[in-house]
Amino acid sequence: MPHGEEHLDLGRLLGILIDNKWKIILMTLLFGIAGFVYSQLVTPIYQGDALVQVERAGGNSGADEIAAMLTEEEPRTAAQVEILRSRLIIGQAASQQKLDISVAPVVFPVVGNAIIRHEILRPAFAEGRPEVWGGESINVESLSVDPELVNQPLTLEVAQDGGYRLLGMEEEVLLTGRPGERSEASTPWIEIRVSEIQAPPGARFTIVKRSPQGAINSLKSRFNVLQKGESDTGVLELILTGPDRAEVEASLNAIAEVYLAQNIARQAAEAEKSLAFLDEQLPRVREQLVEAENRLNDYRTEQESVDLSQETQNVLTSMVDIESRMNELEMQESELSRRFTPNHPVYAALLDKKAQLERERANLEERTSHLPETQQQILRMTRDVEVTQQIYVQLLNRMQELNIAKAATVGNVRIIDFAMVKPWPIKPRTALILVIAMLVGLLLAICLILLHGLLSKGVESAEQLEDLGLPVYATVPRSLDQMKLVKRIKYRKDKLSKHAIGSFLAKSHPTDMAVEAIRGLRTSLHFAMMDARNNCIMITGPSPGIGKSFITINLAFVCAQAGQKVLVIDSDMRKGNLHHTFKDKSEKGLSEVISGKLTVEKAIRASDVPGLHYMTRGVAPPNPSELLMRQEFAEMVHEVSQAYDLVFIDTPPILAVTDASIIGKVAGTSLLVARFGVNPLREVRIAVRRLETTGVEAKGCILNAIEKTAAISYGYGYYNYSYK
């Protein structure tokens, strides 16, 4: 494969980046400025946080005490997080903060919110316009609409008299009102109260009555709950974000307070359930106590006041104690049955304790079976009275405890820190945006430059051309004076009438590096013209604008300076501009000679350089290729080659027209010019092949306009040697 196309040259790519460092820096800065402007225009987002603690549930009942003793359950933080994010909590907070009413100012695109945020006051030219400026606002206290208008935008426009108009989606007036008054419309039904207007006439605001679910979703999307600490500490951090600092703080406090109130209400509800149960049991226990006392009194009367023995009295005391404890366990069981299943460890422990007491009671009953019948009967009746009496007292005490607990319920949630909003926004992060934007600009610039360098890779070294089999007779550096000359020739039509155009670079700047390279080319001509059939040298190239004419003219000049008699022929009868260099006109040149309208002697003109003559292209003919194919052209070339030491023929691009192929058959030597970084190797190869198909051999190549770039320094090497 040709040199330079085999592999990816990393050194060259690095050099390309160094050559275009200012473009990279400029694009990076532009992206950085764009990122900074974006960070200033985008609406900032603030974050507030609050702290709550969920403690272990208090032991308000015997069941709670048993559960606390037999289990070590910490606060179920995951459950509390879901409760905090539930519609019950979020919905009440959104309703309290009136988040179902959305009020947004009508603003300019892109910069409108920034104008309001930086409190830029309305200028004179904006009077009467609907866009809202800094310091302008309204306060909508309440809004109710028909279901068909829910989530539909309405427009509130400030009127001239200080009131307002409410407009529908098609700009129809739905109602009018004044601040501080409740306004109502029937078709469709709308009720609104605007408490305050601080905006000039014409200013507009968009108002939306959100659905309850929409308000909840809006608040919920900005709300988050995080657990503090590694374990289940029960401490929760509530986080809320939003563009309005005051709204964030108020909404976050509302969520915390609603959560606290809900927790207290839940604790009080448990006490109410227990009181309701005790209210049902107390009348029945009272009736049982009265009946037991009556039975005991009747039996004593019937048996003439039988007293219990000391042994029976001791048994009675033990039985009453067991029955009292049994009754207490039954009350606890009734409460646990509402919270746990019998398989729960707390419930199972209570059942085991109850079974143990039942065994003790059975043992005492067995002991009393040996007592006399009268003692047994008195024992049973007395036991019923005392046990029932203790149960009744326990119920009364429990009801008093629950009433006190209900009145003093505080729940197991407390607010540690109320909401606090950070003074600086969490979004946008200007520094991060700036860094990212500059990185994007840097990477984009690098990618574009590398892509351009890879896709438009022109010839950059003589070795590349030599790998194609073309000897390189000269490498001509690019000079600023050369580029000025090219520009002057290019814009000759605008300047010809006012200024003298063109001059030889070799004449005006003889020490220029390009001229030194052309002098080296003059020396190499001897080798290029070996075995040539004549002294005519054709200079062509693959494409326009690569410096063929510059090489031809200056080479002819340095050859004439060396004492040779030189003729330059402009054979580009379409766009040739050789005559501008000699401050002449194109008429009476090559086209007239070939067509027989002018003799060769009259077409050749002498320049102000001794030994240097030239022939212009003549009047542009409609058929340049056909003219060159005439025998007259070959005869003319033969004639001038006899009269001059060297004849240089400047031709059109070989890949554009066929003129160079025709001229090459007549000329003894053909040289190809390639421009540094412009002509790809593939293009040079096609140009050589195009000449070869017509029997013309390119003797060598001239690499023109070489630049000292980092890509060359890193890739192939470049050396500069000059004198002043």
XYZ file of C-alpha atoms in Angstrom:
724
model
C 0.000 0.000 0.000
C 1.172 3.603 -0.481
C 3.135 5.236 2.257
C 0.929 7.023 4.753
C -2.102 4.880 4.057
C -0.904 1.722 5.769
C -1.526 2.668 9.351
C -2.793 5.380 11.621
C 0.022 7.825 12.328
C -0.440 8.910 15.944
C 2.358 11.434 15.667
C 0.624 13.131 12.769
C -2.673 13.213 14.629
C -0.962 14.831 17.612
C 0.599 17.347 15.289
C -2.796 18.162 13.748
C -4.149 18.904 17.213
C -1.186 21.153 18.000
C -1.609 22.993 14.687
C -5.261 23.654 15.480
C -4.760 24.419 19.169
C -6.335 27.862 18.883
C -9.437 26.426 17.257
C -9.679 23.877 20.075
C -9.196 26.570 22.710
C -11.759 28.818 21.041
C -14.411 26.090 20.813
C -13.722 25.051 24.410
C -14.177 28.639 25.589
C -17.342 29.054 23.512
C -18.868 25.927 25.033
C -17.776 27.097 28.482
C -19.485 30.451 27.923
C -22.591 28.667 26.663
C -22.591 26.437 29.761
C -22.236 29.459 32.052
C -25.064 31.294 30.281
C -27.245 28.180 30.558
C -26.549 27.898 34.284
C -27.615 31.511 34.724
C -30.814 31.114 32.704
C -32.067 27.789 34.052
C -34.427 27.916 37.030
C -32.536 27.097 40.269
C -33.777 24.231 42.447
C -33.539 24.560 46.237
C -33.538 21.765 48.814
C -34.961 21.746 52.310
C -34.629 19.076 54.985
C -36.297 18.202 58.283
C -35.612 15.510 60.889
C -38.160 13.301 62.698
C -37.742 10.430 65.131
C -39.968 7.369 65.393
C -39.661 5.948 68.916
C -40.672 2.513 70.139
C -44.398 2.390 70.819
C -45.225 3.331 74.425
C -46.627 0.743 76.890
C -50.104 2.090 77.265
C -51.582 -1.330 77.998
C -50.633 -4.623 79.577
C -50.424 -6.171 76.134
C -47.916 -3.513 75.111
C -45.876 -4.190 78.213
C -45.808 -7.928 77.496
C -44.861 -7.258 73.864
C -42.069 -4.986 75.043
C -40.804 -7.582 77.479
C -40.929 -10.583 75.174
C -39.759 -8.860 71.949
C -37.144 -6.262 71.175
C -38.693 -4.750 68.032
C -37.105 -1.519 66.881
C -39.146 1.057 64.963
C -40.098 -0.366 61.593
C -38.414 2.384 59.594
C -39.361 1.027 56.169
C -43.041 1.086 57.135
C -42.744 4.661 58.414
C -41.074 5.734 55.174
C -44.014 4.370 53.174
C -46.466 6.073 55.539
C -44.662 9.386 55.008
C -44.912 8.964 51.220
C -48.545 7.835 51.307
C -51.439 9.811 49.863
C -52.777 10.209 53.402
C -49.808 12.376 54.443
C -48.853 13.965 51.096
C -52.470 14.701 50.209
C -53.218 16.548 53.465
C -49.963 18.534 53.181
C -50.699 19.468 49.546
C -54.211 20.564 50.519
C -52.928 22.698 53.392
C -50.407 24.444 51.128
C -52.941 24.871 48.287
C -50.688 23.068 45.856
C -53.742 22.226 43.768
C -53.610 25.837 42.513
C -50.752 26.498 40.071
C -49.906 30.092 39.136
C -47.182 30.675 36.519
C -46.272 34.036 34.922
C -46.240 34.445 31.160
C -42.574 35.090 30.340
C -40.236 35.615 27.433
C -38.767 32.433 25.953
C -35.453 31.267 27.424
C -34.676 34.409 29.462
C -38.081 35.132 30.987
C -37.590 33.267 34.266
C -34.122 34.761 34.676
C -35.610 38.257 34.322
C -38.048 37.556 37.151
C -35.457 35.804 39.285
C -32.991 38.701 39.058
C -35.856 41.190 39.649
C -35.262 43.193 36.479
C -37.954 45.847 36.428
C -40.230 46.375 33.436
C -38.717 48.878 30.964
C -40.738 51.502 29.134
C -40.882 49.592 25.850
C -42.557 46.625 27.596
C -45.516 48.600 28.953
C -48.772 46.846 28.104
C -47.083 43.605 27.051
C -48.284 40.330 28.615
C -44.824 39.155 29.740
C -44.198 39.429 33.466
C -41.044 41.182 34.755
C -39.255 41.322 38.084
C -41.280 42.372 41.123
C -44.649 41.528 39.507
C -46.881 38.862 41.056
C -50.411 37.859 42.065
C -51.781 35.814 44.981
C -54.679 33.452 44.244
C -56.253 32.570 47.576
C -58.810 30.047 46.321
C -59.978 28.533 43.038
C -62.797 26.109 42.273
C -63.844 25.057 38.773
C -66.089 22.642 36.940
C -64.626 19.126 36.529
C -64.175 19.825 32.812
C -61.793 22.693 33.626
C -59.615 20.683 36.022
C -56.005 20.579 34.778
C -56.902 23.055 32.032
C -54.821 26.292 31.793
C -56.677 29.562 32.288
C -55.197 33.018 31.741
C -55.525 35.820 34.264
C -54.937 39.239 32.704
C -54.538 42.377 34.786
C -57.085 44.999 33.723
C -56.670 48.756 33.410
C -58.843 49.521 36.449
C -56.722 47.414 38.797
C -58.998 44.386 38.451
C -58.500 41.295 36.338
C -60.063 39.177 33.620
C -60.037 35.394 33.518
C -59.668 34.108 29.955
C -60.309 30.655 28.558
C -58.176 28.635 26.176
C -59.630 30.506 23.193
C -59.142 33.945 24.804
C -62.825 34.188 25.707
C -63.621 36.154 28.881
C -64.912 33.781 31.561
C -65.273 36.298 34.385
C -63.972 39.596 35.721
C -63.114 40.492 39.281
C -61.171 42.650 41.674
C -58.524 41.717 44.225
C -59.854 40.915 47.684
C -63.304 39.924 46.387
C -64.706 36.498 45.556
C -65.749 36.256 41.902
C -67.985 33.597 40.394
C -69.137 32.530 36.934
C -71.920 30.050 36.185
C -71.167 28.757 32.662
C -68.766 27.142 33.177
C -68.805 27.314 36.947
C -65.730 29.065 38.322
C -65.163 30.562 41.740
C -61.958 32.473 42.391
C -60.562 34.835 44.971
C -57.442 36.857 44.175
C -56.178 38.478 47.332
C -53.434 40.649 45.828
C -52.195 41.918 42.442
C -48.804 43.550 42.008
C -48.538 43.856 38.242
C -49.285 46.536 35.632
C -52.222 46.340 33.205
C -51.719 43.780 30.445
C -49.559 41.402 32.462
C -50.718 37.796 32.238
C -50.499 34.749 34.468
C -51.416 31.137 33.677
C -53.629 29.520 36.341
C -54.361 25.792 36.571
C -56.676 24.004 39.002
C -54.962 20.696 39.502
C -56.733 17.482 40.355
C -56.066 16.132 43.878
C -54.015 13.312 42.390
C -52.052 15.776 40.281
C -51.224 17.917 43.319
C -50.178 14.805 45.269
C -47.990 13.538 42.426
C -46.385 16.960 42.019
C -45.421 17.110 45.704
C -44.507 13.434 45.914
C -42.123 13.657 42.954
C -40.089 16.265 44.858
C -40.213 14.510 48.232
C -37.844 11.880 49.579
C -37.227 10.153 52.918
C -33.833 8.864 54.037
C -32.873 6.914 57.136
C -30.115 8.441 59.259
C -27.529 6.032 60.584
C -26.486 2.565 59.487
C -28.969 0.576 61.621
C -32.692 0.950 62.188
C -32.294 4.067 64.327
C -35.797 5.357 63.766
C -34.435 8.796 62.767
C -35.709 9.890 59.352
C -34.571 12.804 57.200
C -37.308 14.413 55.118
C -36.052 16.080 51.919
C -38.053 18.307 49.571
C -36.865 20.194 46.481
C -38.430 22.965 44.436
C -37.811 26.310 42.717
C -39.484 28.390 45.470
C -37.609 28.447 48.787
C -40.626 29.617 50.791
C -42.880 26.921 49.290
C -40.287 24.209 49.974
C -39.983 25.185 53.630
C -43.735 25.516 54.177
C -44.588 22.245 52.398
C -41.910 20.283 54.249
C -43.109 21.577 57.617
C -46.673 20.687 56.616
C -45.644 17.099 55.807
C -43.879 16.729 59.171
C -46.799 18.184 61.124
C -49.397 16.089 59.295
C -47.313 12.979 59.973
C -47.069 13.874 63.665
C -50.816 14.546 63.926
C -51.634 11.293 62.150
C -49.406 9.353 64.551
C -51.076 10.939 67.588
C -54.511 10.241 66.147
C -53.561 6.622 65.582
C -52.380 6.236 69.192
C -55.577 7.866 70.495
C -57.648 5.563 68.295
C -56.168 2.526 70.051
C -57.180 3.958 73.446
C -60.693 4.617 72.132
C -61.033 1.013 71.002
C -59.969 -0.246 74.468
C -62.419 2.135 76.182
C -65.231 0.930 73.985
C -64.425 -2.669 74.931
C -64.354 -1.804 78.660
C -67.643 0.094 78.386
C -69.239 -3.114 77.167
C -67.707 -5.270 79.944
C -68.274 -3.036 82.978
C -72.121 -3.336 83.253
C -71.988 -7.130 82.957
C -69.270 -7.414 85.631
C -71.341 -5.191 87.930
C -74.359 -7.430 87.486
C -72.222 -10.517 88.141
C -70.894 -8.943 91.361
C -74.379 -8.147 92.656
C -75.596 -11.653 91.867
C -72.574 -13.252 93.587
C -73.067 -11.154 96.735
C -76.776 -11.988 96.852
C -76.108 -15.714 96.524
C -73.523 -15.586 99.323
C -75.790 -13.657 101.654
C -78.738 -15.960 100.980
C -76.646 -19.053 101.643
C -75.248 -17.615 104.906
C -78.749 -16.800 106.032
C -79.926 -20.251 105.142
C -76.995 -21.932 106.936
C -77.146 -19.483 109.872
C -73.891 -17.582 109.181
C -71.288 -20.235 108.539
C -67.678 -19.025 108.921
C -64.643 -20.314 107.026
C -61.885 -22.202 108.774
C -58.312 -20.953 108.683
C -57.345 -23.599 106.116
C -60.264 -22.728 103.894
C -59.468 -19.032 104.224
C -55.921 -19.626 102.958
C -57.205 -21.633 100.019
C -59.660 -18.846 99.255
C -56.907 -16.241 99.208
C -54.835 -18.337 96.779
C -57.798 -19.000 94.511
C -58.779 -15.330 94.434
C -55.216 -14.378 93.511
C -55.155 -16.942 90.699
C -58.550 -15.828 89.376
C -57.424 -12.205 89.473
C -54.314 -12.988 87.475
C -56.340 -15.115 85.073
C -58.740 -12.275 84.509
C -55.912 -9.863 83.858
C -54.452 -12.279 81.287
C -57.839 -12.593 79.592
C -58.082 -8.826 79.260
C -54.605 -8.709 77.763
C -55.538 -11.576 75.450
C -58.554 -9.662 74.171
C -56.278 -6.760 73.220
C -53.559 -8.965 71.716
C -56.130 -10.813 69.612
C -56.774 -7.568 67.736
C -53.057 -7.149 66.931
C -51.522 -10.624 66.678
C -52.402 -14.179 65.678
C -52.093 -17.038 68.220
C -48.836 -18.066 66.526
C -47.155 -14.779 67.362
C -44.456 -15.177 70.091
C -46.109 -12.578 72.342
C -49.533 -14.217 72.050
C -48.066 -17.719 72.561
C -46.215 -16.605 75.719
C -49.445 -15.246 77.172
C -51.278 -18.488 76.421
C -48.521 -20.491 78.163
C -48.799 -18.338 81.263
C -52.556 -18.691 81.226
C -52.284 -22.495 80.993
C -49.959 -22.536 83.983
C -52.446 -20.559 86.104
C -55.239 -22.920 85.062
C -53.184 -25.859 86.318
C -52.628 -24.115 89.644
C -56.352 -23.424 89.925
C -57.174 -27.062 89.198
C -54.757 -28.120 91.936
C -56.455 -25.862 94.520
C -59.894 -27.092 93.518
C -58.697 -30.640 94.089
C -57.553 -29.695 97.611
C -60.934 -28.161 98.446
C -62.782 -31.302 97.359
C -61.958 -32.910 100.756
C -63.586 -30.089 102.748
C -67.100 -30.386 104.162
C -69.908 -29.547 101.758
C -70.840 -26.384 103.623
C -67.257 -25.133 103.618
C -66.938 -25.892 99.919
C -70.102 -24.001 99.085
C -69.140 -20.976 101.181
C -65.666 -21.080 99.642
C -67.006 -21.069 96.077
C -69.483 -18.270 96.732
C -66.968 -16.122 98.581
C -64.445 -16.695 95.820
C -66.963 -15.579 93.191
C -67.703 -12.402 95.137
C -64.089 -11.419 95.715
C -62.926 -12.324 92.241
C -65.770 -10.428 90.606
C -65.129 -7.478 92.909
C -61.436 -7.396 91.889
C -62.369 -7.623 88.233
C -64.752 -4.726 88.645
C -62.093 -2.606 90.359
C -59.555 -3.505 87.656
C -61.963 -2.430 84.925
C -62.580 0.886 86.656
C -58.848 1.487 87.077
C -58.167 0.542 83.469
C -60.838 2.912 82.190
C -59.312 5.748 84.189
C -55.850 4.916 82.806
C -57.141 4.879 79.228
C -58.999 8.160 79.671
C -55.828 9.774 80.978
C -53.767 8.203 78.174
C -56.244 9.403 75.563
C -56.146 12.942 76.887
C -52.338 12.973 77.052
C -51.561 11.044 73.852
C -48.316 12.304 72.254
C -47.621 9.378 69.922
C -44.249 7.846 69.262
C -43.151 10.424 66.684
C -41.423 13.709 67.436
C -40.043 16.413 65.169
C -36.364 16.928 65.946
C -35.581 19.613 63.338
C -38.158 21.656 61.490
C -37.616 22.423 57.808
C -34.623 24.493 56.787
C -33.841 25.399 53.171
C -30.256 25.794 52.050
C -29.484 29.381 50.974
C -27.815 28.192 47.751
C -29.527 26.075 45.071
C -28.581 22.435 44.545
C -29.287 22.809 40.827
C -27.883 24.002 38.552
C -24.334 23.381 39.746
C -22.605 26.127 37.811
C -19.072 24.842 38.310
C -20.007 21.315 37.219
C -21.963 22.570 34.193
C -19.045 24.791 33.228
C -16.568 21.898 33.448
C -18.843 19.526 31.525
C -19.569 22.122 28.828
C -15.870 22.841 28.359
C -15.075 19.127 28.230
C -17.790 18.626 25.609
C -16.420 21.557 23.598
C -12.876 20.212 23.917
C -13.831 16.689 22.852
C -16.050 17.928 20.022
C -13.314 20.211 18.697
C -10.751 17.397 18.868
C -13.094 14.964 17.115
C -14.010 17.417 14.346
C -10.399 18.392 13.732
C -9.197 14.788 13.707
C -12.089 13.751 11.467
C -11.305 16.564 9.057
C -7.632 15.632 9.134
C -8.389 11.974 8.412
C -10.968 12.615 5.691
C -9.075 15.381 3.852
C -5.568 14.006 4.081
C -3.434 15.627 1.407
C 0.168 14.905 0.508
C 2.451 15.893 3.370
C 5.882 14.530 2.447
C 8.052 13.798 -0.520
C 8.302 10.173 0.576
C 4.605 9.702 -0.068
C 5.011 10.827 -3.682
C 8.143 8.761 -4.187
C 6.252 5.676 -3.067
C 4.045 6.252 -6.104
C 7.128 6.034 -8.334
C 7.383 9.788 -8.868
C 10.769 11.410 -8.272
C 10.352 14.642 -6.285
C 12.564 17.317 -7.829
C 11.680 20.069 -5.382
C 9.738 20.789 -2.204
C 8.692 24.445 -2.212
C 7.817 25.996 1.152
C 4.794 28.207 1.554
C 5.510 31.909 2.050
C 3.315 34.813 3.009
C 4.483 36.797 0.004
C 3.503 33.943 -2.272
C -0.022 33.928 -0.809
C -0.313 37.682 -1.309
C 0.631 37.225 -4.934
C -2.008 34.526 -5.391
C -4.674 36.753 -3.870
C -3.727 39.653 -6.109
C -4.041 37.482 -9.186
C -7.287 35.973 -7.957
C -8.950 39.350 -7.544
C -7.444 40.897 -10.638
C -10.813 41.938 -12.048
C -11.413 44.411 -9.221
C -7.879 45.793 -9.093
C -6.541 45.702 -12.636
C -7.769 49.136 -13.559
C -6.288 50.824 -10.464
C -3.072 49.043 -9.544
C -0.217 47.248 -11.239
C -0.845 43.578 -10.544
C 1.598 40.797 -9.937
C 5.297 40.470 -9.837
C 7.784 37.663 -9.588
C 8.341 36.424 -6.078
C 11.851 35.587 -7.195
C 12.291 39.223 -8.245
C 10.692 40.993 -5.283
C 11.879 38.568 -2.569
C 14.914 36.755 -3.929
C 15.902 35.334 -0.520
C 12.533 33.768 0.175
C 12.716 30.067 1.004
C 10.304 29.285 -1.817
C 12.637 30.971 -4.305
C 15.588 29.022 -2.904
C 13.647 25.792 -3.461
C 12.852 26.829 -7.034
C 16.549 27.469 -7.610
C 17.102 23.893 -6.492
C 14.473 22.819 -9.019
C 16.403 24.665 -11.731
C 19.400 22.484 -10.926
C 17.272 19.325 -11.026
C 15.902 20.140 -14.483
C 19.043 18.725 -16.034
C 18.166 15.271 -14.702
C 14.483 15.598 -15.570
C 15.263 16.503 -19.201
C 17.693 13.690 -19.856
C 16.660 11.716 -22.940
C 13.919 14.293 -23.665
C 13.054 14.825 -27.332
C 13.004 18.616 -26.922
C 13.558 21.366 -24.375
C 9.857 22.008 -23.775
C 8.689 21.412 -20.199
C 4.994 20.986 -19.440
C 3.957 21.812 -15.855
C 0.550 20.535 -14.826
C -1.271 19.338 -11.720
C -4.289 17.325 -10.586
C -6.548 20.221 -9.578
C -6.840 24.018 -9.771
C -5.340 26.371 -7.215
C -2.250 24.334 -6.365
C 0.391 26.816 -7.632
C 1.252 25.540 -11.125
C 1.490 29.039 -12.557
C 3.544 30.252 -9.606
C 6.053 27.452 -10.073
C 6.178 28.025 -13.839
C 6.724 31.787 -13.689
C 9.314 31.810 -10.921
C 11.173 28.818 -12.379
C 11.345 30.637 -15.696
C 12.616 33.745 -13.900
C 15.469 31.971 -12.071
C 16.420 30.161 -15.276
C 16.561 33.479 -17.126
C 18.694 34.897 -14.314
C 21.131 32.055 -14.936
C 21.693 33.353 -18.477
C 19.306 31.069 -20.342
C 16.850 32.251 -22.966
C 13.428 31.231 -21.641
C 9.878 31.323 -23.026
C 6.744 30.858 -20.906
C 3.528 29.819 -22.678
C 0.131 30.098 -20.992
C -1.730 27.153 -22.539
C -4.751 27.447 -20.230
C -7.002 29.093 -22.801
C -9.962 28.937 -20.398
C -8.794 30.618 -17.200
C -5.105 31.396 -17.717
C -3.842 34.479 -15.857
C -0.171 34.583 -16.803
C -0.645 37.979 -18.428
C -1.471 39.571 -15.073
C 1.987 38.711 -13.787
C 3.524 40.616 -16.693
C 1.010 43.499 -16.371
C -0.369 42.714 -19.816
C -3.587 41.661 -21.518
C -4.537 38.165 -22.619
C -5.344 39.048 -26.255
C -3.004 38.196 -29.152
C -1.690 35.018 -27.669
C -1.719 31.241 -28.061
C -5.286 30.825 -29.333
C -4.667 33.318 -32.155
C -1.395 31.612 -33.120
C -2.962 28.133 -33.369
C -5.957 29.421 -35.306
C -3.626 31.184 -37.776
C -4.685 34.715 -36.923
C -1.297 35.691 -35.543
C 2.303 34.689 -36.164
C 4.490 33.241 -33.435
C 6.874 36.188 -33.556
C 4.086 38.665 -32.903
C 2.546 36.552 -30.100
C 5.821 36.308 -28.137
C 6.456 39.317 -25.913
C 9.553 40.340 -24.027
C 9.422 40.970 -20.286
C 11.471 43.433 -18.247
C 13.696 40.504 -17.223
C 16.541 39.904 -19.664
C 16.203 36.578 -21.448
C 12.594 35.964 -20.324
C 9.750 36.022 -22.882
C 6.124 35.007 -22.590
C 3.062 34.158 -24.665
C -0.409 34.805 -23.227
C -3.370 32.505 -23.665
C -5.090 34.738 -26.204
C -8.816 35.219 -26.604
C -10.718 32.381 -24.902
C -11.923 30.060 -27.708
C -15.029 27.862 -27.506
C -12.974 24.699 -28.235
C -9.552 24.825 -26.506
C -8.924 21.056 -26.667
C -9.650 20.904 -30.384
C -7.286 23.816 -31.009
C -4.447 22.083 -29.147
C -4.934 18.923 -31.222
C -4.174 20.807 -34.434
C -0.870 20.315 -36.167
C -0.280 24.049 -35.905
C 0.247 23.718 -32.139
C 2.889 20.998 -32.522
C 4.625 23.047 -35.229
C 4.606 26.120 -33.013
C 6.154 24.175 -30.121
C 8.842 22.810 -32.418
C 9.583 26.307 -33.703
C 9.945 27.941 -30.285
C 11.999 25.048 -28.918
C 14.585 25.813 -31.635
C 14.667 29.489 -30.697
C 14.887 29.183 -26.881
C 16.987 27.290 -24.379
C 13.938 26.387 -22.286
C 10.204 26.522 -23.044
C 7.807 26.239 -20.085
C 4.159 25.444 -20.855
C 1.648 26.152 -18.081
C -1.399 23.871 -18.543
C -4.868 23.441 -17.038
C -5.424 20.737 -14.357
C -5.186 17.226 -15.773
C -8.202 15.957 -13.838
C -10.371 18.867 -14.995
C -9.761 18.861 -18.754
C -7.769 16.863 -21.304
C -5.544 19.769 -22.424
C -2.527 18.562 -20.429
C -2.678 15.113 -22.054
C -2.598 16.709 -25.516
C 0.214 19.126 -24.635
C 2.233 16.350 -22.961
C 2.554 14.498 -26.281
C 4.286 17.539 -27.750
C 6.426 18.557 -24.769
C 9.648 16.674 -24.107
C 9.312 16.697 -20.303
C 6.212 16.639 -18.112
C 6.272 17.668 -14.449
C 3.408 17.307 -11.990
C 2.732 19.823 -9.218
C 0.999 18.675 -5.985
C 0.039 21.040 -3.215
C 0.863 20.215 0.388
C -2.197 19.137 2.379
C -4.560 19.672 -0.565
C -4.030 16.911 -3.114
C -4.562 13.414 -1.683
C -2.319 10.620 -2.842
C -5.233 8.992 -4.591
C -5.732 12.158 -6.651
C -2.063 12.307 -7.634
C -2.137 8.621 -8.580
C -5.189 9.178 -10.816
C -3.500 12.174 -12.462
C -0.409 10.119 -13.283
C -2.585 7.317 -14.622
C -4.554 9.792 -16.749
C -1.324 10.991 -18.357
C -0.070 7.441 -18.880
C -3.272 6.407 -20.685
C -2.500 9.027 -23.349
C 1.160 8.034 -23.627
C 2.569 10.856 -21.526
C 5.086 10.016 -18.822
C 5.330 12.227 -15.769
C 9.043 12.617 -15.198
C 8.658 13.820 -11.625
C 6.740 15.864 -9.160
C 7.043 19.189 -7.342
C 5.571 19.414 -3.832
C 4.391 22.994 -3.436
C 3.421 25.187 -0.463
C 4.880 23.035 2.289
C 3.998 24.389 5.732
C 6.022 23.921 8.890
C 3.330 22.355 11.057
C 3.418 20.203 14.141
C 1.760 17.424 12.131
C 4.779 17.341 9.825
C 7.263 17.722 12.666
C 5.725 14.787 14.528
C 4.955 12.742 11.440
C 7.697 13.108 8.863
C 10.116 15.826 9.928
C 10.677 19.256 8.410
C 13.754 21.443 8.414
C 14.089 25.165 7.815
C 17.260 26.935 6.733
C 17.181 30.550 5.635
C 19.130 33.798 5.758
C 18.115 37.433 5.992
